[in-house]
Coordinates of C-alpha atoms in Angstrom, one line a residue:
X1 CA -41.9 -1.4 43.2
X2 CA -41.5 -4.8 44.5
X3 CA -37.8 -4.7 43.4
X4 CA -37.2 -1.5 45.5
X5 CA -38.8 -3.0 48.5
X6 CA -36.5 -6.0 48.5
X7 CA -33.3 -4.0 47.6
X8 CA -32.1 -1.1 49.6
X9 CA -29.1 -0.2 47.6
X10 CA -28.5 1.2 44.0
X11 CA -25.1 1.0 42.6
X12 CA -24.6 2.7 39.3
X13 CA -21.5 1.1 37.3
X14 CA -19.7 3.3 35.0
X15 CA -22.7 5.6 34.4
X16 CA -24.3 2.9 32.2
X17 CA -25.8 0.2 34.2
X18 CA -27.7 0.1 37.6
X19 CA -27.8 -2.9 40.2
X20 CA -30.4 -3.1 42.9
X21 CA -28.7 -4.9 45.9
X22 CA -28.9 -5.4 49.5
X23 CA -26.5 -3.4 51.6
X24 CA -25.8 -6.2 54.1
X25 CA -25.0 -8.8 51.4
X26 CA -22.6 -6.7 49.4
X27 CA -20.9 -4.9 52.3
X28 CA -20.3 -8.3 53.8
X29 CA -17.6 -8.9 51.4
X30 CA -16.5 -5.6 49.8
X31 CA -14.6 -3.3 52.1
X32 CA -14.8 -0.4 49.7
X33 CA -18.5 -0.5 49.5
X34 CA -18.9 -0.9 53.3
X35 CA -16.8 2.4 53.8
X36 CA -19.0 4.2 51.2
X37 CA -22.1 3.1 53.0
X38 CA -21.0 4.1 56.3
X39 CA -20.0 7.5 55.2
X40 CA -23.6 8.2 54.1
X41 CA -25.3 9.4 57.2
X42 CA -28.8 9.7 55.5
X43 CA -29.8 6.3 54.4
X44 CA -32.7 7.7 52.5
X45 CA -30.2 9.5 50.3
X46 CA -28.6 6.2 49.4
X47 CA -32.0 4.6 48.7
X48 CA -33.0 7.5 46.4
X49 CA -29.9 8.3 44.6
X50 CA -27.6 5.1 45.1
X51 CA -23.7 4.9 44.8
X52 CA -21.8 5.9 41.6
X53 CA -18.8 3.7 40.8
X54 CA -16.7 4.9 38.0
X55 CA -13.9 3.2 36.0
X56 CA -15.0 -0.2 37.3
X57 CA -12.9 -3.1 35.7
X58 CA -15.0 -5.0 33.2
X59 CA -18.0 -2.9 33.7
X60 CA -21.5 -4.4 34.1
X61 CA -20.0 -7.9 33.3
X62 CA -17.6 -7.6 36.1
X63 CA -20.0 -6.3 38.7
X64 CA -22.4 -9.0 37.8
X65 CA -19.9 -11.7 38.7
X66 CA -19.2 -10.0 42.0
X67 CA -22.9 -9.9 42.8
X68 CA -23.2 -13.5 42.0
X69 CA -20.3 -14.3 44.5
X70 CA -21.8 -12.3 47.2
X71 CA -25.4 -13.6 46.9
X72 CA -23.8 -17.3 46.6
X73 CA -22.3 -17.0 49.9
X74 CA -18.7 -16.2 48.7
X75 CA -18.7 -19.1 46.1
X76 CA -18.1 -18.9 42.4
X77 CA -16.6 -21.0 39.7
X78 CA -13.2 -19.6 38.8
X79 CA -11.8 -20.5 35.3
X80 CA -8.9 -19.2 33.1
X81 CA -11.4 -17.1 31.2
X82 CA -12.8 -15.1 34.2
X83 CA -10.0 -15.2 36.8
X84 CA -8.3 -12.1 35.7
X85 CA -11.7 -10.2 35.7
X86 CA -12.6 -11.5 39.0
X87 CA -9.2 -10.8 40.6
X88 CA -9.3 -7.0 39.2
X89 CA -13.0 -6.7 40.5
X90 CA -12.0 -8.0 44.0
X91 CA -9.0 -5.9 44.1
X92 CA -11.0 -2.7 43.2
X93 CA -13.7 -3.5 45.8
X94 CA -11.2 -4.6 48.5
X95 CA -12.6 -8.0 49.0
X96 CA -10.0 -9.2 51.4
X97 CA -9.7 -11.6 54.3
X98 CA -10.4 -8.9 56.9
X99 CA -14.1 -8.9 55.9
X100 CA -14.5 -12.7 55.2
X101 CA -12.5 -15.8 55.3
X102 CA -11.3 -17.0 51.9
X103 CA -12.7 -13.9 50.2
X104 CA -12.6 -13.5 46.4
X105 CA -9.3 -11.8 46.3
X106 CA -7.7 -14.7 48.1
X107 CA -9.4 -17.2 45.9
X108 CA -8.2 -15.7 42.6
X109 CA -4.7 -15.5 44.1
X110 CA -4.7 -19.1 44.9
X111 CA -5.8 -19.9 41.5
X112 CA -2.9 -18.0 39.9
X113 CA -0.4 -20.1 42.0
X114 CA -1.1 -22.8 39.6
X115 CA -0.2 -20.7 36.6
X116 CA 2.9 -22.8 35.7
X117 CA 0.7 -25.8 35.0
X118 CA -1.8 -23.9 32.8
X119 CA -2.1 -25.0 29.2
X120 CA -1.1 -22.8 26.4
X121 CA -4.7 -22.3 25.5
X122 CA -5.6 -21.3 29.1
X123 CA -2.9 -18.6 29.0
X124 CA -4.0 -17.1 25.6
X125 CA -7.7 -17.2 26.8
X126 CA -6.9 -15.4 30.0
X127 CA -4.7 -12.7 28.1
X128 CA -7.7 -12.3 25.7
X129 CA -10.1 -11.7 28.6
X130 CA -8.0 -8.7 29.8
X131 CA -8.5 -6.6 26.6
X132 CA -11.3 -4.5 28.1
X133 CA -9.6 -3.8 31.5
X134 CA -6.0 -4.0 30.2
X135 CA -4.6 -1.0 32.0
X136 CA -6.0 -2.1 35.4
X137 CA -4.9 -5.8 34.8
X138 CA -1.5 -4.3 33.9
X139 CA -1.3 -2.2 37.3
X140 CA -2.2 -5.4 39.1
X141 CA 0.8 -7.3 37.6
X142 CA -1.4 -9.9 35.9
X143 CA -0.2 -9.1 32.5
X144 CA 3.5 -9.5 33.5
X145 CA 2.6 -12.9 35.1
X146 CA 0.8 -14.2 32.0
X147 CA 3.6 -13.1 29.8
X148 CA 6.2 -14.8 31.7
X149 CA 4.1 -18.0 31.7
X150 CA 3.6 -17.6 27.8
X151 CA 7.3 -17.2 27.2
X152 CA 8.0 -20.4 29.3
X153 CA 5.6 -22.3 27.1
X154 CA 7.2 -21.1 23.9
X155 CA 10.7 -22.0 25.4
X156 CA 9.5 -25.5 26.3
X157 CA 8.6 -26.1 22.6
X158 CA 11.2 -24.3 20.6
X159 CA 14.7 -22.9 20.6
X160 CA 14.5 -19.9 22.8
X161 CA 17.8 -18.5 21.2
X162 CA 15.8 -17.9 18.0
X163 CA 13.4 -15.7 20.0
X164 CA 15.8 -13.6 21.8
X165 CA 19.2 -13.4 19.8
X166 CA 18.4 -13.6 16.3
X167 CA 20.2 -10.5 14.9
X168 CA 21.3 -9.4 11.4
X169 CA 24.6 -11.1 11.9
X170 CA 23.1 -14.3 12.9
X171 CA 20.5 -14.0 10.2
X172 CA 23.1 -13.9 7.5
X173 CA 25.1 -17.0 9.0
X174 CA 22.1 -19.2 9.3
X175 CA 21.0 -19.1 5.8
X176 CA 20.7 -22.9 5.9
X177 CA 17.8 -22.8 8.3
X178 CA 14.3 -23.1 6.7
X179 CA 13.3 -20.0 8.7
X180 CA 15.9 -17.9 7.0
X181 CA 14.8 -18.5 3.4
X182 CA 13.2 -15.5 1.7
X183 CA 10.5 -17.6 0.4
X184 CA 9.4 -18.8 3.9
X185 CA 8.9 -15.3 5.1
X186 CA 5.2 -15.2 4.1
X187 CA 4.4 -18.9 3.8
X188 CA 5.8 -20.8 6.7
X189 CA 4.7 -20.1 10.4
X190 CA 5.8 -21.1 13.8
X191 CA 3.3 -23.2 15.8
X192 CA 2.3 -20.2 18.1
X193 CA 1.8 -17.6 15.3
X194 CA -1.6 -18.6 14.7
X195 CA -2.7 -18.8 18.3
X196 CA -1.7 -15.4 19.2
X197 CA -3.5 -13.7 16.3
X198 CA -6.7 -13.5 18.5
X199 CA -4.8 -11.1 21.0
X200 CA -5.4 -7.4 20.8
X201 CA -2.5 -5.1 19.5
X202 CA -1.9 -3.6 23.0
X203 CA -1.3 -7.1 24.5
X204 CA 1.1 -8.0 21.5
X205 CA 2.9 -4.7 22.4
X206 CA 3.3 -5.9 25.9
X207 CA 4.6 -9.1 24.4
X208 CA 7.3 -7.3 22.3
X209 CA 8.3 -5.1 25.2
X210 CA 8.8 -7.9 27.5
X211 CA 11.3 -9.4 25.0
X212 CA 13.0 -6.0 24.5
X213 CA 12.0 -6.1 20.8
X214 CA 9.6 -3.2 20.3
X215 CA 10.2 -0.3 17.9
X216 CA 13.9 0.3 17.0
X217 CA 14.9 -2.4 19.4
X218 CA 13.6 -5.1 17.2
X219 CA 16.5 -7.2 15.8
X220 CA 14.8 -10.5 15.7
X221 CA 13.8 -12.1 12.4
X222 CA 11.5 -14.6 14.0
X223 CA 9.5 -11.8 15.8
X224 CA 9.6 -9.8 12.6
X225 CA 8.0 -12.7 10.8
X226 CA 5.4 -13.2 13.6
X227 CA 4.4 -9.5 13.3
X228 CA 4.1 -9.6 9.5
X229 CA 1.8 -12.8 9.9
X230 CA -0.1 -11.1 12.8
X231 CA -0.6 -7.9 10.7
X232 CA -1.8 -9.9 7.6
X233 CA -4.4 -11.5 9.6
X234 CA -5.5 -8.1 11.2
X235 CA -5.5 -6.4 7.7
X236 CA -8.7 -8.4 6.9
X237 CA -10.4 -6.9 10.0
X238 CA -9.2 -3.5 9.5
X239 CA -10.3 -3.1 6.0
X240 CA -13.8 -3.4 7.2
X241 CA -13.5 -1.0 10.1
X242 CA -12.8 2.7 10.8
X243 CA -9.4 4.3 11.0
X244 CA -9.3 4.0 14.9
X245 CA -8.8 0.3 14.4
X246 CA -5.9 0.7 12.0
X247 CA -4.2 3.3 14.3
X248 CA -4.0 0.6 17.1
X249 CA -1.9 -1.5 14.9
X250 CA 0.4 1.3 13.4
X251 CA 3.2 0.8 16.2
X252 CA 3.3 -2.8 15.4
X253 CA 3.6 -2.1 11.8
X254 CA 6.6 0.3 12.4
X255 CA 8.2 -2.3 14.5
X256 CA 7.9 -5.0 11.8
X257 CA 9.3 -2.5 9.1
X258 CA 12.3 -1.7 11.3
X259 CA 13.0 -5.3 11.7
X260 CA 12.8 -5.8 7.8
X261 CA 15.0 -2.9 7.3
X262 CA 17.6 -4.2 9.8
X263 CA 17.6 -7.6 8.0
X264 CA 17.5 -6.2 4.5
X265 CA 17.9 -8.2 1.6
X266 CA 19.8 -11.0 3.5
X267 CA 16.5 -12.4 4.6
X268 CA 13.8 -10.7 2.2
X269 CA 13.8 -10.9 -1.4
X270 CA 12.3 -8.2 -3.7
X271 CA 9.0 -9.9 -3.8
X272 CA 9.1 -10.3 -0.1
X273 CA 9.5 -6.7 0.3
X274 CA 6.7 -5.8 -1.8
X275 CA 4.6 -8.1 0.2
X276 CA 5.6 -6.4 3.3
X277 CA 4.8 -3.0 1.9
X278 CA 1.3 -4.1 0.9
X279 CA 0.5 -5.4 4.5
X280 CA 1.9 -2.5 6.4
X281 CA 0.4 0.2 4.3
X282 CA -3.0 -0.9 5.5
X283 CA -2.1 0.6 9.0
X284 CA -0.5 3.7 8.0
X285 CA 3.2 3.4 9.0
X286 CA 5.2 6.5 9.9
X287 CA 6.8 8.5 7.1
X288 CA 10.4 7.6 8.2
X289 CA 9.6 3.9 8.2
X290 CA 7.8 4.0 4.8
X291 CA 10.8 6.1 3.2
X292 CA 13.3 3.4 4.5
X293 CA 11.2 0.7 3.2
X294 CA 11.0 2.3 -0.2
X295 CA 14.7 2.8 -0.4
X296 CA 15.4 -0.7 0.4
X297 CA 12.8 -1.9 -2.4
X298 CA 14.0 0.7 -4.9
X299 CA 17.5 -0.4 -4.6
X300 CA 16.5 -3.9 -5.7
X301 CA 13.9 -2.9 -8.4
X302 CA 15.7 -4.7 -11.1
X303 CA 14.6 -8.0 -9.3
X304 CA 11.0 -7.0 -9.4
X305 CA 8.3 -8.4 -11.7
X306 CA 5.2 -6.7 -13.1
X307 CA 2.8 -8.3 -10.5
X308 CA 5.2 -6.8 -7.7
X309 CA 4.7 -3.1 -8.8
X310 CA 1.1 -3.3 -9.5
X311 CA 0.2 -1.9 -6.1
X312 CA -3.5 -0.7 -5.6
X313 CA -4.0 3.0 -5.4
X314 CA -5.4 4.8 -2.4
X315 CA -6.3 8.1 -4.0
X316 CA -8.9 7.3 -6.5
X317 CA -6.5 5.7 -9.0
X318 CA -6.4 1.9 -9.9
X319 CA -2.7 1.7 -9.2
X320 CA -0.3 3.5 -6.9
X321 CA 1.6 5.3 -9.7
X322 CA 3.3 7.7 -7.2
X323 CA 5.0 4.7 -5.3
X324 CA 6.3 3.4 -8.5
X325 CA 7.7 6.8 -9.6
X326 CA 9.4 7.1 -6.1
X327 CA 11.0 3.6 -6.4
X328 CA 12.3 4.3 -9.9
X329 CA 13.9 7.5 -8.6
X330 CA 15.6 5.6 -5.9
X331 CA 17.0 2.9 -8.3
X332 CA 18.0 5.5 -10.9
X333 CA 20.0 7.5 -8.1
X334 CA 21.8 4.4 -7.0
X335 CA 22.4 2.8 -10.4
X336 CA 22.6 5.7 -12.7
X337 CA 25.8 5.4 -15.1
X338 CA 27.1 2.4 -13.1
X339 CA 24.8 -0.6 -13.9
X340 CA 23.5 0.0 -17.5
X341 CA 22.1 -3.8 -17.7
X342 CA 20.1 -3.2 -14.5
X343 CA 18.7 0.0 -16.0
X344 CA 17.7 -1.6 -19.2
X345 CA 16.1 -4.4 -17.3
X346 CA 14.1 -1.8 -15.3
X347 CA 13.4 0.0 -18.7
X348 CA 11.6 -3.1 -19.9
X349 CA 9.7 -3.6 -16.7
X350 CA 8.5 0.0 -16.8
X351 CA 7.3 -0.3 -20.4
X352 CA 5.3 -3.3 -19.4
X353 CA 3.8 -1.2 -16.4
X354 CA 3.0 1.7 -18.8
X355 CA 0.9 -0.5 -20.8
X356 CA -0.8 -1.9 -17.7
X357 CA -1.8 1.5 -16.3
X358 CA -2.6 3.2 -19.6
X359 CA -6.3 2.1 -19.7
X360 CA -7.0 3.9 -16.1
X361 CA -9.4 6.5 -16.8
X362 CA -8.2 8.5 -13.8
X363 CA -4.6 8.6 -14.7
X364 CA -3.5 12.1 -15.6
X365 CA -1.0 12.8 -18.4
X366 CA 1.5 14.2 -16.0
X367 CA 1.6 10.9 -14.0
X368 CA 1.9 8.9 -17.2
X369 CA 4.7 11.1 -18.5
X370 CA 6.3 11.0 -15.1
X371 CA 6.7 7.3 -15.3
X372 CA 7.6 7.2 -19.0
X373 CA 10.3 9.9 -18.6
X374 CA 11.6 8.7 -15.1
X375 CA 14.5 6.6 -16.8
X376 CA 17.5 8.0 -18.6
X377 CA 17.3 7.6 -22.4
X378 CA 20.0 5.0 -22.4
X379 CA 17.9 2.7 -20.3
X380 CA 16.0 1.7 -23.5
X381 CA 17.3 0.2 -26.6
X382 CA 13.8 0.6 -28.3
X383 CA 10.9 2.9 -27.5
X384 CA 8.3 0.6 -29.2
X385 CA 7.0 -0.4 -25.8
X386 CA 6.5 3.3 -24.8
X387 CA 4.6 4.0 -28.1
X388 CA 2.2 0.9 -27.5
X389 CA 1.6 2.3 -24.1
X390 CA 0.9 5.9 -25.6
X391 CA -1.4 4.3 -28.1
X392 CA -3.5 2.5 -25.4
X393 CA -3.6 5.8 -23.3
X394 CA -4.9 7.8 -26.3
X395 CA -7.5 5.1 -27.1
X396 CA -8.7 5.0 -23.5
X397 CA -8.7 8.9 -23.3
X398 CA -10.5 9.9 -26.6
X399 CA -11.4 13.4 -25.3
X400 CA -7.7 14.6 -25.1
X401 CA -7.0 17.8 -27.1
X402 CA -4.4 18.1 -30.0
X403 CA -2.1 19.8 -27.6
X404 CA -2.3 17.2 -25.0
X405 CA -1.8 14.3 -27.5
X406 CA 1.3 16.0 -28.9
X407 CA 2.5 16.5 -25.3
X408 CA 2.1 12.8 -24.7
X409 CA 4.4 11.8 -27.6
X410 CA 7.2 14.1 -26.6
X411 CA 8.6 11.3 -24.3
X412 CA 9.4 9.2 -27.3
X413 CA 12.8 8.8 -28.9
X414 CA 11.8 8.7 -32.5
X415 CA 15.3 7.5 -33.5
X416 CA 14.8 4.4 -31.3
X417 CA 11.5 3.5 -32.8
X418 CA 11.4 0.5 -35.1
X419 CA 10.3 0.9 -38.7
X420 CA 7.1 -1.1 -37.9
X421 CA 6.3 1.2 -35.1
X422 CA 6.9 4.3 -37.3
X423 CA 4.6 2.9 -39.9
X424 CA 1.9 2.3 -37.3
X425 CA 2.5 5.7 -36.0
X426 CA 2.1 7.3 -39.2
X427 CA -1.3 5.7 -39.9
X428 CA -2.5 6.2 -36.3
X429 CA -5.5 8.6 -36.5
X430 CA -5.1 9.5 -32.7
X431 CA -1.6 11.0 -33.4
X432 CA -1.1 14.3 -35.0
X433 CA 0.4 14.2 -38.5
X434 CA 3.1 16.6 -37.4
X435 CA 4.3 14.1 -34.8
X436 CA 4.1 11.3 -37.4
X437 CA 6.3 13.3 -39.7
X438 CA 8.8 14.1 -37.0
X439 CA 9.1 10.3 -36.3
X440 CA 9.5 9.4 -40.0
X441 CA 12.2 12.2 -40.4
X442 CA 14.1 10.9 -37.4
X443 CA 13.9 7.4 -38.7
X444 CA 15.1 8.5 -42.3
X445 CA 18.0 10.5 -40.9
X446 CA 19.2 7.7 -38.7
X447 CA 18.8 5.0 -41.5
X448 CA 20.1 6.8 -44.6
X449 CA 23.8 6.6 -45.1
X450 CA 25.7 10.0 -45.4
X451 CA 27.5 8.6 -48.4
X452 CA 24.3 8.3 -50.4
X453 CA 24.2 12.0 -51.3
X454 CA 23.7 11.1 -55.1
X455 CA 20.2 9.7 -54.3
X456 CA 18.5 12.2 -52.0
X457 CA 18.6 15.7 -51.2
X458 CA 16.9 17.5 -48.4
X459 CA 16.1 21.1 -48.2
X460 CA 14.3 23.1 -45.5
X461 CA 12.0 25.8 -46.9
X462 CA 10.6 26.9 -43.5
X463 CA 10.2 25.9 -39.9
X464 CA 7.0 24.1 -40.9
X465 CA 7.8 22.9 -44.3
X466 CA 10.2 20.5 -45.9
X467 CA 10.6 19.4 -49.6
X468 CA 12.3 16.2 -50.5
X469 CA 13.1 15.2 -54.2
X470 CA 15.1 12.7 -56.1
X471 CA 17.8 13.7 -58.5
X472 CA 17.5 12.8 -62.2
X473 CA 18.8 9.6 -63.5
X474 CA 21.5 11.4 -65.3
X475 CA 22.9 12.8 -62.1
X476 CA 23.4 9.1 -60.8
X477 CA 26.8 7.6 -61.0
X478 CA 27.0 5.2 -63.9
X479 CA 29.1 2.9 -61.7
X480 CA 26.2 2.4 -59.3
X481 CA 25.7 -1.3 -58.4
X482 CA 22.4 -2.7 -59.9
X483 CA 21.9 -4.8 -56.7
X484 CA 21.4 -1.6 -54.7
X485 CA 18.5 -0.4 -56.8
X486 CA 15.7 -2.2 -54.8
X487 CA 17.1 -0.7 -51.5
X488 CA 17.2 2.9 -53.2
X489 CA 13.5 2.3 -54.4
X490 CA 12.6 1.5 -50.9
X491 CA 14.1 4.7 -49.5
X492 CA 12.4 6.7 -52.4
X493 CA 9.0 5.2 -51.2
X494 CA 9.6 6.1 -47.6
X495 CA 10.6 9.7 -48.6
X496 CA 7.4 10.1 -50.7
X497 CA 5.5 8.9 -47.7
X498 CA 7.2 11.7 -45.7
X499 CA 6.4 14.2 -48.4
X500 CA 2.8 13.2 -48.3
X501 CA 2.8 13.8 -44.5
X502 CA 4.3 17.3 -45.1
X503 CA 1.6 18.2 -47.5
X504 CA -0.9 17.3 -45.0
X505 CA 0.6 19.6 -42.6
X506 CA 0.6 22.4 -45.0
X507 CA -3.1 21.9 -46.1
X508 CA -4.1 21.8 -42.3
X509 CA -2.3 25.1 -41.8
X510 CA -4.0 26.7 -44.9
X511 CA -7.4 25.4 -43.8
X512 CA -6.8 26.8 -40.4
X513 CA -5.8 30.1 -41.7
X514 CA -9.0 30.2 -44.1
X515 CA -11.2 29.3 -41.3
X516 CA -9.8 32.2 -39.1
X517 CA -10.3 34.7 -42.0
X518 CA -13.8 33.5 -42.3
X519 CA -14.6 33.9 -38.7
X520 CA -13.2 37.5 -38.8
X521 CA -15.4 38.2 -41.8
X522 CA -18.5 36.9 -39.9
X523 CA -17.7 39.1 -37.1
X524 CA -17.3 42.3 -39.2
X525 CA -20.6 41.6 -40.9
X526 CA -19.1 40.6 -44.3
X527 CA -21.4 38.3 -46.5
X528 CA -19.9 34.8 -47.2
X529 CA -21.2 32.8 -50.1
X530 CA -22.6 29.6 -48.7
X531 CA -21.1 27.5 -51.8
X532 CA -17.6 28.8 -50.9
X533 CA -18.2 27.8 -47.2
X534 CA -19.3 24.5 -48.2
X535 CA -16.7 23.9 -50.8
X536 CA -13.8 24.9 -48.6
X537 CA -13.3 21.5 -46.6
X538 CA -13.9 19.6 -49.8
X539 CA -11.2 21.6 -51.5
X540 CA -8.8 20.6 -48.8
X541 CA -9.6 17.0 -48.9
X542 CA -9.4 16.8 -52.9
X543 CA -5.7 17.8 -53.1
X544 CA -3.7 15.4 -55.3
X545 CA -1.1 13.9 -53.2

């Protein structure tokens, strides 16, 4: 009640805050409020409901500064941190010289006349203060004034040609400069990079538009480097905030990517390109920019390391397997049947990658096989690395069915497995005996000379059975070299192992058929002696191999 008695005017600012003021005090400096008060014929209505002001620049903070100015008889301390807000508020409320000499609008304009002498820190501080009323500040011409002054400060302390004219051609011709080295892209920074990271993405967009380097117009390596540094700093903030914050940076991320693509591998190494990909993916770049960046990376995949391609997943997986698969496809499309050595280098890299991703519990068989089968067969001289990755995957996924385990092994080229890998595969309890026999058969067929027909014969009995036997000693040529006997015995032992594996397959089939018959007998109501039922597995296990 005492407050209402002292103040005869209520002003509601942006529907959030209410100020109780004196009509005479506020109308003495504000032409807009004076007109509104005069238009109200019924003063009691003003007292009861007040005046509603919408879209007031700066909200309650701005109106509070105006109130202090009015109640302090037109005096207020103007600084670089509040001059933009005071100027916008004074312009909005029409605080001109018509009402009062040296009114607020005039005072702020006089302050801006010394803008050329402002320090770098003052300009950055003033730009930072405009974030909450950026559109209004831009309409008043303040942003353009501050940007011009900002560029003048940069020009005073650096070569302005690097800022405006550094295109692809100049980038390739200036490789001697430290700023052009690929290793400096993510490590070195220019003196003004750090200062400008406190500015909002909208202000940075104004900065780039002023230079004519926004979006597809970006042809400056220096500005591309600045954007990547800026986005790297902003990524720490965006990871802990909602998607709206990330969207604000998406246009800047696209601009950075377009600059990277334009410079290409003349300024960015493969490792730098992966670094760029990790940064910009936080902000959800456009599909076109992402595709072009992946094409650039995929074409240089032979220069990548394991650490480069271990990109974190975004859809529940530990690693982004889909990304690596797309990169491999790009590389194969470019280098297929042209650069075999590059393909083999990528083949060794992918084998390491398979072993790294194999323990991932959420990795599906289709994704694992997609990576394993993405390269042509001649990209690998040896498939031992693929087998090791399969073994790790099977160990980490113990619930896989026999069919799934068999499907997983189909990506192996058994003829390109070493003897040690085949031995390990044959003894591996996680791999079907049928697969083990196929691997041994391929190993034998590739290692046994075709001229050694007097030693081994091979006869197919059926689709699922193979009998191997050694001829009698009398069938052997009497002129055989005695030094070849140890090698023949070695081959004979391997073939015996193969024979044992086939016997296992046969017995598995017999057991499966007998169990099926027993199930049918149970369903039909036949009586099965318990002794036979218990002896069946034991009978299968007690076969003499």
